[in-house]
Amino acid sequence: MVTESVAGKTTNTRGAIDLLDISQAFLSHGNPLPVLDRVSLSVQPGSFVSLVGPSGSGKSTLLRLAAGLDRPLTGRIYVDGHQVTGPDPSRGLVFQDPTLLPWLTVAQNIGLGPQVQGHGDDPIWRSRVESMIELVGLEAFSEALPAELSGGMAQRASLARALVTRPEILLLDEPLGKLDALTRSTLQAEIDQLWHRQGFTALMVTHDVEEALLLSDRIVVFSARPARVLEDLTIALPRPRTRDAPEFRQLRRDILGLLS
């Protein structure tokens, strides 16, 4: 069920994430390497939360746990009150690399989720795939193969593939990290528009503090490994946001100060 806010943003009433006392460790040369240290975090439905912190501090690990791709060493993860025990179509995931299947066209890649779920021949789902292609501006490339796309177009296709099934939660793992500055800026605006239109809960890992400030309702700052939450900041800046606003610049300095 979705509701329309007074600001014109579609907000899903589902998609709450609760991470409770999460710890994780990996083996390194036969010894345990702690990555997350009793992290607790709650994300409200329809909100946009970014995770920032030093490289290797466990942000992407936390995202994989929320996706159900890995299991925590200790602690539990819930989505809408149900414990996460594995992947689910209600949680879309976008990686830093587009991970498109090279032998499928853009339209086929975007329609992969519905195809796997047995909806490939359903006219309603075909129409939804076509609408998503238009929404991300790839109409002229729907029959192109991934090798024929620029980096920005490939990432648009990945976003469309994650969103075509209308997930309640979108998990973004440094989705724009390998793009040039101009393309990155364009896609930041497009992610913001998609979030406003579809109302999903967004949980994003990024190393770009400005990107987090542009897009997020909250920014969670992580310590170095093993990661703990250093600060959980509510970002009350009006939208759309500009980098040259004094409040924006001050928040950027504050967050960089925490990271240093």
Coordinates of C-alpha atoms in Angstrom, one line a residue:
M1 CA 0.0 0.0 0.0
V2 CA 1.3 3.5 -0.9
T3 CA 0.3 6.9 0.1
E4 CA 0.9 10.3 -1.4
S5 CA 2.6 12.9 0.8
V6 CA 1.8 16.6 0.7
A7 CA 5.2 17.2 -0.9
G8 CA 4.2 15.0 -3.8
K9 CA 6.4 12.1 -3.0
T10 CA 5.0 8.6 -3.2
T11 CA 5.8 6.7 0.0
N12 CA 5.5 3.0 0.6
T13 CA 4.1 2.1 4.0
R14 CA 6.2 -1.1 3.8
G15 CA 10.0 -1.6 3.6
A16 CA 11.1 -1.0 7.2
I17 CA 14.5 -2.5 8.0
D18 CA 15.8 -3.3 11.5
L19 CA 19.3 -4.5 12.0
L20 CA 19.8 -5.6 15.6
D21 CA 23.2 -6.1 17.3
I22 CA 24.9 -7.3 14.0
S23 CA 28.4 -8.6 14.1
Q24 CA 30.3 -10.2 11.3
A25 CA 33.8 -11.6 10.7
F26 CA 35.7 -13.3 7.9
L27 CA 38.6 -15.6 7.8
S28 CA 41.9 -14.0 6.8
H29 CA 45.0 -16.3 6.6
G30 CA 43.1 -18.7 8.9
N31 CA 42.3 -16.1 11.5
P32 CA 39.0 -14.3 12.1
L33 CA 38.9 -10.7 10.9
P34 CA 36.1 -8.7 12.6
V35 CA 34.2 -6.5 10.2
L36 CA 31.1 -5.4 12.1
D37 CA 30.9 -4.9 15.8
R38 CA 27.3 -5.1 17.2
V39 CA 25.8 -2.6 14.8
S40 CA 22.1 -1.7 15.3
L41 CA 20.2 0.4 12.8
S42 CA 16.6 1.0 12.0
V43 CA 15.4 2.4 8.6
Q44 CA 11.8 3.7 8.2
P45 CA 9.7 2.8 5.2
G46 CA 10.2 5.2 2.2
S47 CA 13.2 6.9 3.7
F48 CA 16.6 7.3 2.0
V49 CA 19.6 6.4 4.3
S50 CA 23.2 6.4 3.3
L51 CA 26.1 4.6 5.0
V52 CA 29.5 6.4 4.8
G53 CA 32.8 5.4 6.4
P54 CA 36.4 4.4 5.7
S55 CA 37.1 1.8 3.0
G56 CA 36.9 -1.7 4.3
S57 CA 34.8 -0.7 7.3
G58 CA 32.0 -3.2 6.6
K59 CA 29.4 -1.0 4.8
S60 CA 29.0 -3.3 1.8
T61 CA 29.0 -6.3 4.2
L62 CA 26.0 -4.8 6.0
L63 CA 24.2 -4.2 2.7
R64 CA 24.7 -7.9 1.7
L65 CA 23.4 -9.0 5.1
A66 CA 20.3 -6.8 4.6
A67 CA 19.9 -8.3 1.1
G68 CA 20.0 -11.8 2.6
L69 CA 23.0 -12.8 0.6
D70 CA 25.0 -13.5 3.7
R71 CA 24.2 -14.5 7.3
P72 CA 25.5 -12.5 10.3
L73 CA 27.8 -14.0 12.9
T74 CA 25.5 -12.6 15.6
G75 CA 22.4 -10.5 15.6
R76 CA 19.2 -10.5 13.5
I77 CA 17.8 -8.6 10.6
Y78 CA 14.1 -7.9 10.1
V79 CA 12.1 -6.4 7.2
D80 CA 8.6 -5.4 8.2
G81 CA 8.9 -7.6 11.3
H82 CA 10.0 -10.7 9.4
Q83 CA 13.5 -12.1 9.9
V84 CA 15.7 -12.0 6.8
T85 CA 16.9 -15.5 6.0
G86 CA 17.8 -15.1 2.3
P87 CA 17.2 -13.0 -0.8
D88 CA 13.7 -11.9 -1.6
P89 CA 12.1 -10.0 -4.6
S90 CA 11.0 -7.3 -2.3
R91 CA 14.6 -6.2 -1.9
G92 CA 16.3 -5.0 -5.0
L93 CA 20.1 -4.7 -5.1
V94 CA 22.3 -2.5 -7.4
F95 CA 26.1 -3.1 -7.4
Q96 CA 28.9 -0.8 -8.3
D97 CA 29.4 -2.8 -11.6
P98 CA 26.2 -3.1 -13.7
T99 CA 26.4 -6.9 -13.8
L100 CA 24.3 -7.1 -16.9
L101 CA 24.2 -10.4 -18.8
P102 CA 26.3 -9.7 -21.9
W103 CA 24.2 -12.0 -24.2
L104 CA 20.9 -10.3 -23.4
T105 CA 19.6 -7.0 -24.8
V106 CA 18.8 -4.1 -22.5
A107 CA 15.1 -5.0 -22.6
Q108 CA 15.9 -8.6 -21.8
N109 CA 18.2 -7.7 -19.0
I110 CA 15.6 -5.3 -17.5
G111 CA 12.9 -8.0 -17.9
L112 CA 15.0 -10.7 -16.3
G113 CA 13.3 -10.6 -12.9
P114 CA 9.7 -11.0 -14.3
Q115 CA 11.0 -13.7 -16.7
V116 CA 12.5 -15.7 -13.8
Q117 CA 9.3 -15.3 -11.8
G118 CA 7.3 -16.7 -14.8
H119 CA 5.8 -13.4 -15.9
G120 CA 7.8 -13.0 -19.1
D121 CA 4.8 -13.4 -21.4
D122 CA 2.3 -11.4 -19.3
P123 CA 1.4 -8.2 -21.2
I124 CA 1.1 -6.3 -18.0
W125 CA 4.7 -7.1 -17.1
R126 CA 5.9 -6.4 -20.7
S127 CA 4.3 -3.0 -20.4
R128 CA 6.0 -2.5 -17.1
V129 CA 9.4 -3.3 -18.6
E130 CA 8.7 -0.9 -21.5
S131 CA 7.7 1.8 -19.0
M132 CA 10.8 1.3 -17.0
I133 CA 13.0 1.5 -20.1
E134 CA 11.4 4.9 -20.9
L135 CA 11.7 6.1 -17.3
V136 CA 15.5 5.6 -17.3
G137 CA 15.8 7.1 -20.8
L138 CA 17.0 4.0 -22.7
E139 CA 14.2 3.8 -25.4
A140 CA 16.7 4.1 -28.2
F141 CA 18.9 1.3 -26.8
S142 CA 16.3 -1.3 -25.7
E143 CA 17.7 -3.8 -28.3
A144 CA 21.3 -3.0 -27.7
L145 CA 23.7 -5.4 -26.0
P146 CA 25.6 -4.3 -22.8
A147 CA 28.8 -4.0 -24.7
E148 CA 27.2 -1.2 -26.8
L149 CA 26.3 0.9 -23.8
S150 CA 28.3 3.6 -22.0
G151 CA 28.9 3.1 -18.3
G152 CA 26.1 5.5 -17.4
M153 CA 23.6 3.7 -19.7
A154 CA 24.6 0.3 -18.3
Q155 CA 24.0 1.6 -14.7
R156 CA 20.6 3.0 -15.8
A157 CA 19.8 -0.5 -17.1
S158 CA 20.8 -2.0 -13.8
L159 CA 18.7 0.4 -11.8
A160 CA 15.7 -0.4 -14.1
R161 CA 16.3 -4.1 -13.7
A162 CA 16.2 -3.7 -9.9
L163 CA 13.1 -1.5 -9.9
V164 CA 10.9 -3.2 -12.5
T165 CA 9.5 -5.6 -10.0
R166 CA 8.7 -2.6 -7.8
P167 CA 10.6 -3.7 -4.7
E168 CA 9.8 -2.2 -1.4
I169 CA 13.5 -1.8 -0.6
L170 CA 16.4 -0.8 -2.9
L171 CA 19.9 -1.5 -1.7
L172 CA 22.6 0.5 -3.5
D173 CA 26.2 -0.6 -3.1
E174 CA 28.3 2.4 -4.4
P175 CA 26.2 2.4 -7.6
L176 CA 27.8 5.4 -9.2
G177 CA 31.4 4.9 -7.9
K178 CA 33.0 4.1 -11.3
L179 CA 31.3 6.8 -13.4
D180 CA 32.8 10.2 -14.5
A181 CA 31.7 13.3 -12.6
L182 CA 29.2 14.5 -15.1
T183 CA 27.5 11.2 -15.6
R184 CA 27.5 10.6 -11.8
S185 CA 25.8 14.0 -11.2
T186 CA 23.1 13.2 -13.8
L187 CA 22.4 9.8 -12.3
Q188 CA 22.3 11.2 -8.8
A189 CA 19.4 13.4 -10.0
E190 CA 17.7 10.4 -11.7
I191 CA 18.0 8.2 -8.5
D192 CA 16.4 11.0 -6.6
Q193 CA 13.5 11.2 -9.1
L194 CA 13.0 7.4 -9.1
W195 CA 12.9 7.4 -5.3
H196 CA 10.3 10.2 -5.3
R197 CA 8.2 8.4 -8.0
Q198 CA 8.3 4.9 -6.6
G199 CA 8.5 5.5 -2.9
F200 CA 10.9 2.6 -2.1
T201 CA 13.1 2.5 1.0
A202 CA 16.7 3.2 -0.1
L203 CA 19.8 2.1 1.8
M204 CA 22.9 3.2 0.0
V205 CA 26.6 2.7 0.5
T206 CA 28.8 5.5 -0.8
H207 CA 32.2 7.0 -0.2
D208 CA 31.0 10.4 -1.6
V209 CA 29.8 12.6 1.2
E210 CA 28.3 15.1 -1.2
E211 CA 26.3 12.3 -2.9
A212 CA 25.0 11.2 0.5
L213 CA 24.0 14.8 1.4
L214 CA 22.2 15.3 -2.0
L215 CA 20.1 12.2 -1.7
S216 CA 19.6 11.2 1.9
D217 CA 17.2 11.7 4.8
R218 CA 19.8 10.3 7.1
I219 CA 23.5 9.6 6.9
V220 CA 25.0 6.9 9.2
V221 CA 28.7 7.4 9.7
F222 CA 30.8 4.2 10.4
S223 CA 34.1 3.9 12.2
A224 CA 37.0 2.0 10.8
R225 CA 36.9 -1.8 11.0
P226 CA 35.4 -3.4 13.0
A227 CA 32.7 -1.0 12.2
R228 CA 30.5 0.7 14.8
V229 CA 28.1 3.6 14.3
L230 CA 29.9 6.8 15.1
E231 CA 27.0 9.2 14.2
D232 CA 23.5 9.0 12.9
L233 CA 22.6 12.3 11.3
T234 CA 19.2 13.5 10.2
I235 CA 19.5 15.6 7.0
A236 CA 16.8 18.2 7.1
L237 CA 17.9 20.3 4.1
P238 CA 15.1 21.2 1.7
R239 CA 15.0 19.5 -1.7
P240 CA 16.2 19.8 -4.3
R241 CA 19.6 20.4 -2.7
T242 CA 22.6 22.4 -4.0
R243 CA 26.2 21.9 -3.1
D244 CA 26.9 25.6 -2.6
A245 CA 24.3 26.1 0.1
P246 CA 26.0 27.2 3.4
E247 CA 24.2 24.5 5.4
F248 CA 25.2 21.8 2.9
R249 CA 28.9 22.9 3.1
Q250 CA 28.8 22.9 6.9
L251 CA 27.3 19.4 7.0
R252 CA 29.9 18.2 4.6
R253 CA 32.7 19.6 6.8
D254 CA 31.1 18.0 9.9
I255 CA 30.9 14.6 8.3
L256 CA 34.4 14.7 6.9
G257 CA 35.6 15.7 10.3
L258 CA 34.0 12.6 11.7
L259 CA 35.6 10.4 9.1
S260 CA 39.0 11.9 9.7

